[in-house]
Amino acid sequence: MTAPVKQYRIGPKTDRLMHRAMTIDDAAAFYALNSHPEVMRYTGEPPLRSVDEARDVIAAYPDFDTHGFGRWGCVLKDTGALIGFCGLKYLDELGEVDVGFRFLPEYWGRGLATEACRACVDFGFERMGLKRIIALVLPENLASIRVLEKVGMRFDGEVGYEGIVALRYVVEAARGGEKR
Ligand SMILES: CC(C)(COP(=O)(O)OP(=O)(O)OC[C@H]1O[C@@H](n2cnc3c(N)ncnc32)[C@H](O)[C@@H]1OP(=O)(O)O)[C@@H](O)C(=O)NCCC(=O)NCCS
């Protein structure tokens, strides 16, 4: 018998954000995020077509059951609104854990992605015991690259993933008292 996977359905808290697994009650907000052309521009994914499709995607999201972690919804503490997602995802094809994020455009430029990404990376190292976290990003996605650099990730070459050539950024867990 294999041990049950430890579940991290609640992610890190930051000054402005809470992170938690999304539920079908988040379908409208998830649709607003994942159907927005500016948000989807560099993701390599097709936009969602309806709230119903968003509900189906959330309901079938396997990551928390399979790996114990996944992309968390980012909830703005001030308003309780779900304004994006950020979190960790195990990529089978690469055998690596990836950090990824997406926010509604009206919240861009306030440092929220950096705040969320840093917290998720720290959570992965400190709470989940990960040794290495990567991020995949298209070369044209300069804002995203800037976020990765601000949280201390470094460029680590190109990698093919799901038929797309992306830039890989990487960060390793600090060793014995070292500050990342
Ligand atoms: C990428 C994204 C998450 C950034 O969110 P954000 O909350 O605005 O990010 P932050 O405010 O924390 O930081 C953005 C940084 O990028 C910089 N930036 C923004 N647009 C830029 C551009 N076109 N060129 C260069 N830098 C840019 C900002 O100036 C800021 O850096 P600074 O703090 O040094 O000034 C947001 O743009 C987004 O959701 N994009 C669509 C989804 C996406 O592409 N996700 C990533 C897939 S890999």
mmCIF file of C-alpha atoms and ligand atoms in Angstrom:
data_model
loop_
_atom_site.group_PDB
_atom_site.id
_atom_site.type_symbol
_atom_site.label_atom_id
_atom_site.label_comp_id
_atom_site.label_asym_id
_atom_site.label_seq_id
_atom_site.Cartn_x
_atom_site.Cartn_y
_atom_site.Cartn_z
ATOM 1 C CA MET A 1 0.000 0.000 0.000
ATOM 2 C CA THR A 2 1.367 3.422 -0.895
ATOM 3 C CA ALA A 3 1.185 6.329 1.564
ATOM 4 C CA PRO A 4 -1.457 8.964 0.738
ATOM 5 C CA VAL A 5 -0.106 12.086 -0.939
ATOM 6 C CA LYS A 6 0.170 15.041 1.479
ATOM 7 C CA GLN A 7 -2.189 17.711 0.199
ATOM 8 C CA TYR A 8 -1.323 21.409 0.106
ATOM 9 C CA ARG A 9 -4.717 22.846 -0.868
ATOM 10 C CA ILE A 10 -3.945 26.013 1.071
ATOM 11 C CA GLY A 11 -0.852 27.798 -0.162
ATOM 12 C CA PRO A 12 1.133 30.715 1.207
ATOM 13 C CA LYS A 13 -0.268 33.963 2.581
ATOM 14 C CA THR A 14 1.416 37.233 1.689
ATOM 15 C CA ASP A 15 0.773 40.852 2.695
ATOM 16 C CA ARG A 16 -1.929 41.210 0.035
ATOM 17 C CA LEU A 17 -2.805 37.701 -1.123
ATOM 18 C CA MET A 18 -4.097 34.337 -0.010
ATOM 19 C CA HIS A 19 -3.471 31.202 -2.070
ATOM 20 C CA ARG A 20 -5.935 28.327 -2.144
ATOM 21 C CA ALA A 21 -7.054 25.529 -4.463
ATOM 22 C CA MET A 22 -9.850 26.707 -6.738
ATOM 23 C CA THR A 23 -13.340 25.210 -6.630
ATOM 24 C CA ILE A 24 -16.178 25.265 -9.131
ATOM 25 C CA ASP A 25 -17.502 28.368 -7.310
ATOM 26 C CA ASP A 26 -14.523 30.185 -8.863
ATOM 27 C CA ALA A 27 -15.623 29.289 -12.418
ATOM 28 C CA ALA A 28 -16.700 32.829 -13.419
ATOM 29 C CA ALA A 29 -13.457 34.407 -12.180
ATOM 30 C CA PHE A 30 -11.386 31.600 -13.721
ATOM 31 C CA TYR A 31 -13.191 32.155 -17.026
ATOM 32 C CA ALA A 32 -12.586 35.933 -16.903
ATOM 33 C CA LEU A 33 -8.871 35.251 -16.400
ATOM 34 C CA ASN A 34 -8.406 32.468 -18.936
ATOM 35 C CA SER A 35 -10.483 33.995 -21.724
ATOM 36 C CA HIS A 36 -8.747 37.389 -21.669
ATOM 37 C CA PRO A 37 -6.640 37.787 -24.842
ATOM 38 C CA GLU A 38 -3.924 39.832 -23.084
ATOM 39 C CA VAL A 39 -3.619 37.250 -20.315
ATOM 40 C CA MET A 40 -3.506 34.297 -22.705
ATOM 41 C CA ARG A 41 -1.164 35.933 -25.228
ATOM 42 C CA TYR A 42 2.064 34.192 -24.165
ATOM 43 C CA THR A 43 0.681 31.112 -22.426
ATOM 44 C CA GLY A 44 0.545 28.808 -25.439
ATOM 45 C CA GLU A 45 -2.979 27.760 -24.362
ATOM 46 C CA PRO A 46 -6.280 28.394 -26.154
ATOM 47 C CA PRO A 47 -8.646 30.741 -24.292
ATOM 48 C CA LEU A 48 -11.609 29.237 -22.441
ATOM 49 C CA ARG A 49 -14.898 29.643 -24.317
ATOM 50 C CA SER A 50 -17.437 29.726 -21.503
ATOM 51 C CA VAL A 51 -17.994 29.649 -17.749
ATOM 52 C CA ASP A 52 -19.230 26.071 -18.188
ATOM 53 C CA GLU A 53 -15.912 25.087 -19.728
ATOM 54 C CA ALA A 54 -14.120 26.836 -16.844
ATOM 55 C CA ARG A 55 -16.203 24.820 -14.368
ATOM 56 C CA ASP A 56 -15.286 21.571 -16.168
ATOM 57 C CA VAL A 57 -11.584 22.436 -16.173
ATOM 58 C CA ILE A 58 -11.603 23.187 -12.424
ATOM 59 C CA ALA A 59 -13.633 20.050 -11.629
ATOM 60 C CA ALA A 60 -11.223 17.837 -13.598
ATOM 61 C CA TYR A 61 -8.016 19.474 -12.331
ATOM 62 C CA PRO A 62 -6.008 16.477 -11.131
ATOM 63 C CA ASP A 63 -2.898 18.021 -9.590
ATOM 64 C CA PHE A 64 -3.853 18.249 -5.885
ATOM 65 C CA ASP A 65 -5.046 14.638 -5.783
ATOM 66 C CA THR A 66 -2.138 13.305 -7.830
ATOM 67 C CA HIS A 67 0.799 15.339 -6.545
ATOM 68 C CA GLY A 68 -0.568 17.130 -3.472
ATOM 69 C CA PHE A 69 0.019 20.589 -4.967
ATOM 70 C CA GLY A 70 -0.892 22.636 -8.009
ATOM 71 C CA ARG A 71 -1.724 26.142 -9.157
ATOM 72 C CA TRP A 72 -3.480 28.023 -6.361
ATOM 73 C CA GLY A 73 -6.070 30.724 -6.924
ATOM 74 C CA CYS A 74 -4.802 34.127 -5.732
ATOM 75 C CA VAL A 75 -7.373 35.917 -3.591
ATOM 76 C CA LEU A 76 -6.920 39.608 -2.856
ATOM 77 C CA LYS A 77 -7.265 39.902 0.937
ATOM 78 C CA ASP A 78 -8.779 43.406 0.748
ATOM 79 C CA THR A 79 -11.768 42.398 -1.380
ATOM 80 C CA GLY A 80 -11.898 38.596 -1.349
ATOM 81 C CA ALA A 81 -11.782 38.608 -5.174
ATOM 82 C CA LEU A 82 -9.974 35.858 -7.049
ATOM 83 C CA ILE A 83 -7.657 37.892 -9.309
ATOM 84 C CA GLY A 84 -5.290 35.292 -10.710
ATOM 85 C CA PHE A 85 -3.468 32.103 -10.019
ATOM 86 C CA CYS A 86 0.041 31.218 -8.978
ATOM 87 C CA GLY A 87 1.532 27.970 -7.852
ATOM 88 C CA LEU A 88 3.544 24.861 -8.378
ATOM 89 C CA LYS A 89 2.919 22.180 -10.972
ATOM 90 C CA TYR A 90 4.658 18.876 -11.539
ATOM 91 C CA LEU A 91 5.536 18.571 -15.225
ATOM 92 C CA ASP A 92 5.554 14.859 -16.123
ATOM 93 C CA GLU A 93 7.250 15.480 -19.453
ATOM 94 C CA LEU A 94 10.267 17.105 -17.783
ATOM 95 C CA GLY A 95 10.185 15.480 -14.329
ATOM 96 C CA GLU A 96 10.423 18.961 -12.780
ATOM 97 C CA VAL A 97 8.270 21.247 -10.616
ATOM 98 C CA ASP A 98 7.346 24.499 -12.312
ATOM 99 C CA VAL A 99 6.092 27.787 -10.876
ATOM 100 C CA GLY A 100 3.532 29.623 -12.990
ATOM 101 C CA PHE A 101 1.267 32.657 -12.619
ATOM 102 C CA ARG A 102 -1.434 34.645 -14.344
ATOM 103 C CA PHE A 103 -3.295 37.790 -13.195
ATOM 104 C CA LEU A 104 -6.139 39.910 -14.512
ATOM 105 C CA PRO A 105 -4.718 42.936 -16.378
ATOM 106 C CA GLU A 106 -6.350 45.507 -14.070
ATOM 107 C CA TYR A 107 -4.048 44.194 -11.305
ATOM 108 C CA TRP A 108 -0.800 44.272 -13.315
ATOM 109 C CA GLY A 109 2.048 46.581 -12.386
ATOM 110 C CA ARG A 110 1.504 46.485 -8.608
ATOM 111 C CA GLY A 111 4.091 43.836 -7.790
ATOM 112 C CA LEU A 112 1.427 41.200 -7.114
ATOM 113 C CA ALA A 113 2.908 38.524 -9.409
ATOM 114 C CA THR A 114 6.307 38.988 -7.803
ATOM 115 C CA GLU A 115 4.774 38.792 -4.313
ATOM 116 C CA ALA A 116 2.850 35.628 -5.218
ATOM 117 C CA CYS A 117 5.678 33.916 -7.094
ATOM 118 C CA ARG A 118 8.236 34.557 -4.343
ATOM 119 C CA ALA A 119 5.841 33.175 -1.726
ATOM 120 C CA CYS A 120 5.067 30.062 -3.771
ATOM 121 C CA VAL A 121 8.755 29.353 -4.417
ATOM 122 C CA ASP A 122 9.567 29.799 -0.711
ATOM 123 C CA PHE A 123 6.612 27.571 0.215
ATOM 124 C CA GLY A 124 7.907 24.875 -2.171
ATOM 125 C CA PHE A 125 11.333 24.904 -0.563
ATOM 126 C CA GLU A 126 10.451 25.494 3.085
ATOM 127 C CA ARG A 127 7.148 23.638 3.521
ATOM 128 C CA MET A 128 7.275 21.014 0.787
ATOM 129 C CA GLY A 129 11.006 20.255 0.808
ATOM 130 C CA LEU A 130 11.562 20.779 -2.920
ATOM 131 C CA LYS A 131 15.187 21.126 -3.995
ATOM 132 C CA ARG A 132 14.696 22.864 -7.339
ATOM 133 C CA ILE A 133 11.928 24.798 -9.071
ATOM 134 C CA ILE A 134 11.830 25.834 -12.712
ATOM 135 C CA ALA A 135 9.671 28.176 -14.784
ATOM 136 C CA LEU A 136 8.962 28.024 -18.506
ATOM 137 C CA VAL A 137 8.398 31.266 -20.357
ATOM 138 C CA LEU A 138 8.237 32.467 -23.940
ATOM 139 C CA PRO A 139 11.080 34.846 -24.886
ATOM 140 C CA GLU A 140 8.594 37.622 -25.811
ATOM 141 C CA ASN A 141 7.016 37.567 -22.336
ATOM 142 C CA LEU A 142 9.223 40.269 -20.841
ATOM 143 C CA ALA A 143 7.014 41.057 -17.825
ATOM 144 C CA SER A 144 7.015 37.414 -16.797
ATOM 145 C CA ILE A 145 10.778 37.108 -17.265
ATOM 146 C CA ARG A 146 11.208 40.184 -15.068
ATOM 147 C CA VAL A 147 9.089 38.576 -12.339
ATOM 148 C CA LEU A 148 11.235 35.411 -12.465
ATOM 149 C CA GLU A 149 14.422 37.457 -12.216
ATOM 150 C CA LYS A 150 13.055 39.472 -9.295
ATOM 151 C CA VAL A 151 12.417 36.277 -7.301
ATOM 152 C CA GLY A 152 15.979 35.084 -7.914
ATOM 153 C CA MET A 153 15.518 32.649 -10.795
ATOM 154 C CA ARG A 154 18.237 32.421 -13.448
ATOM 155 C CA PHE A 155 18.111 31.591 -17.152
ATOM 156 C CA ASP A 156 18.960 27.937 -17.764
ATOM 157 C CA GLY A 157 18.661 27.442 -21.526
ATOM 158 C CA GLU A 158 15.856 26.559 -23.878
ATOM 159 C CA VAL A 159 13.604 23.538 -23.498
ATOM 160 C CA GLY A 160 10.916 21.912 -25.635
ATOM 161 C CA TYR A 161 7.640 21.444 -23.784
ATOM 162 C CA GLU A 162 4.319 20.359 -25.295
ATOM 163 C CA GLY A 163 5.564 21.261 -28.773
ATOM 164 C CA ILE A 164 6.740 24.775 -27.825
ATOM 165 C CA VAL A 165 10.315 25.964 -27.350
ATOM 166 C CA ALA A 166 10.434 27.955 -24.115
ATOM 167 C CA LEU A 167 13.093 29.546 -21.943
ATOM 168 C CA ARG A 168 13.746 27.672 -18.716
ATOM 169 C CA TYR A 169 14.465 29.601 -15.533
ATOM 170 C CA VAL A 170 15.602 27.806 -12.403
ATOM 171 C CA VAL A 171 16.144 28.343 -8.701
ATOM 172 C CA GLU A 172 17.579 25.896 -6.178
ATOM 173 C CA ALA A 173 16.821 25.600 -2.486
ATOM 174 C CA ALA A 174 19.323 27.445 -0.310
ATOM 175 C CA ARG A 175 21.681 25.171 1.581
ATOM 176 C CA GLY A 176 22.260 25.294 5.365
ATOM 177 C CA GLY A 177 21.467 28.855 6.389
ATOM 178 C CA GLU A 178 22.414 30.393 3.022
ATOM 179 C CA LYS A 179 20.075 33.205 2.005
ATOM 180 C CA ARG A 180 18.549 32.806 -1.431
HETATM 181 C C1 LIG B 1 3.387 38.369 -16.156
HETATM 182 C C2 LIG B 1 2.394 38.933 -15.150
HETATM 183 C C3 LIG B 1 1.947 37.820 -14.220
HETATM 184 C C4 LIG B 1 3.084 40.042 -14.348
HETATM 185 O O1 LIG B 1 2.183 40.482 -13.321
HETATM 186 P P1 LIG B 1 2.433 41.810 -12.464
HETATM 187 O O2 LIG B 1 1.662 41.683 -11.206
HETATM 188 O O3 LIG B 1 2.217 43.004 -13.333
HETATM 189 O O4 LIG B 1 4.004 41.676 -12.153
HETATM 190 P P2 LIG B 1 4.874 42.587 -11.162
HETATM 191 O O5 LIG B 1 4.201 43.917 -10.997
HETATM 192 O O6 LIG B 1 5.165 41.787 -9.937
HETATM 193 O O7 LIG B 1 6.236 42.744 -11.966
HETATM 194 C C5 LIG B 1 6.239 42.996 -13.366
HETATM 195 C C6 LIG B 1 7.620 43.481 -13.767
HETATM 196 O O8 LIG B 1 7.730 43.402 -15.199
HETATM 197 C C7 LIG B 1 8.036 44.697 -15.715
HETATM 198 N N1 LIG B 1 7.411 44.781 -17.029
HETATM 199 C C8 LIG B 1 6.091 44.851 -17.304
HETATM 200 N N2 LIG B 1 5.919 44.898 -18.643
HETATM 201 C C9 LIG B 1 7.156 44.818 -19.187
HETATM 202 C C10 LIG B 1 7.634 44.831 -20.525
HETATM 203 N N3 LIG B 1 6.800 44.879 -21.564
HETATM 204 N N4 LIG B 1 8.973 44.749 -20.721
HETATM 205 C C11 LIG B 1 9.833 44.669 -19.677
HETATM 206 N N5 LIG B 1 9.419 44.646 -18.375
HETATM 207 C C12 LIG B 1 8.096 44.731 -18.155
HETATM 208 C C13 LIG B 1 7.480 45.660 -14.692
HETATM 209 O O9 LIG B 1 8.054 46.940 -14.816
HETATM 210 C C14 LIG B 1 7.864 44.946 -13.398
HETATM 211 O O10 LIG B 1 9.240 45.049 -13.135
HETATM 212 P P3 LIG B 1 9.825 46.162 -12.073
HETATM 213 O O11 LIG B 1 9.196 45.848 -10.741
HETATM 214 O O12 LIG B 1 11.286 45.945 -12.098
HETATM 215 O O13 LIG B 1 9.392 47.507 -12.577
HETATM 216 C C15 LIG B 1 1.163 39.517 -15.838
HETATM 217 O O14 LIG B 1 1.612 40.408 -16.813
HETATM 218 C C16 LIG B 1 0.280 38.450 -16.477
HETATM 219 O O15 LIG B 1 -0.621 37.906 -15.856
HETATM 220 N N6 LIG B 1 0.519 38.167 -17.784
HETATM 221 C C17 LIG B 1 -0.300 37.230 -18.524
HETATM 222 C C18 LIG B 1 -0.096 35.783 -18.115
HETATM 223 C C19 LIG B 1 1.319 35.317 -18.315
HETATM 224 O O16 LIG B 1 1.950 35.627 -19.320
HETATM 225 N N7 LIG B 1 1.802 34.561 -17.332
HETATM 226 C C20 LIG B 1 3.127 34.023 -17.362
HETATM 227 C C21 LIG B 1 3.242 32.853 -18.257
HETATM 228 S S1 LIG B 1 4.916 32.208 -18.205
#
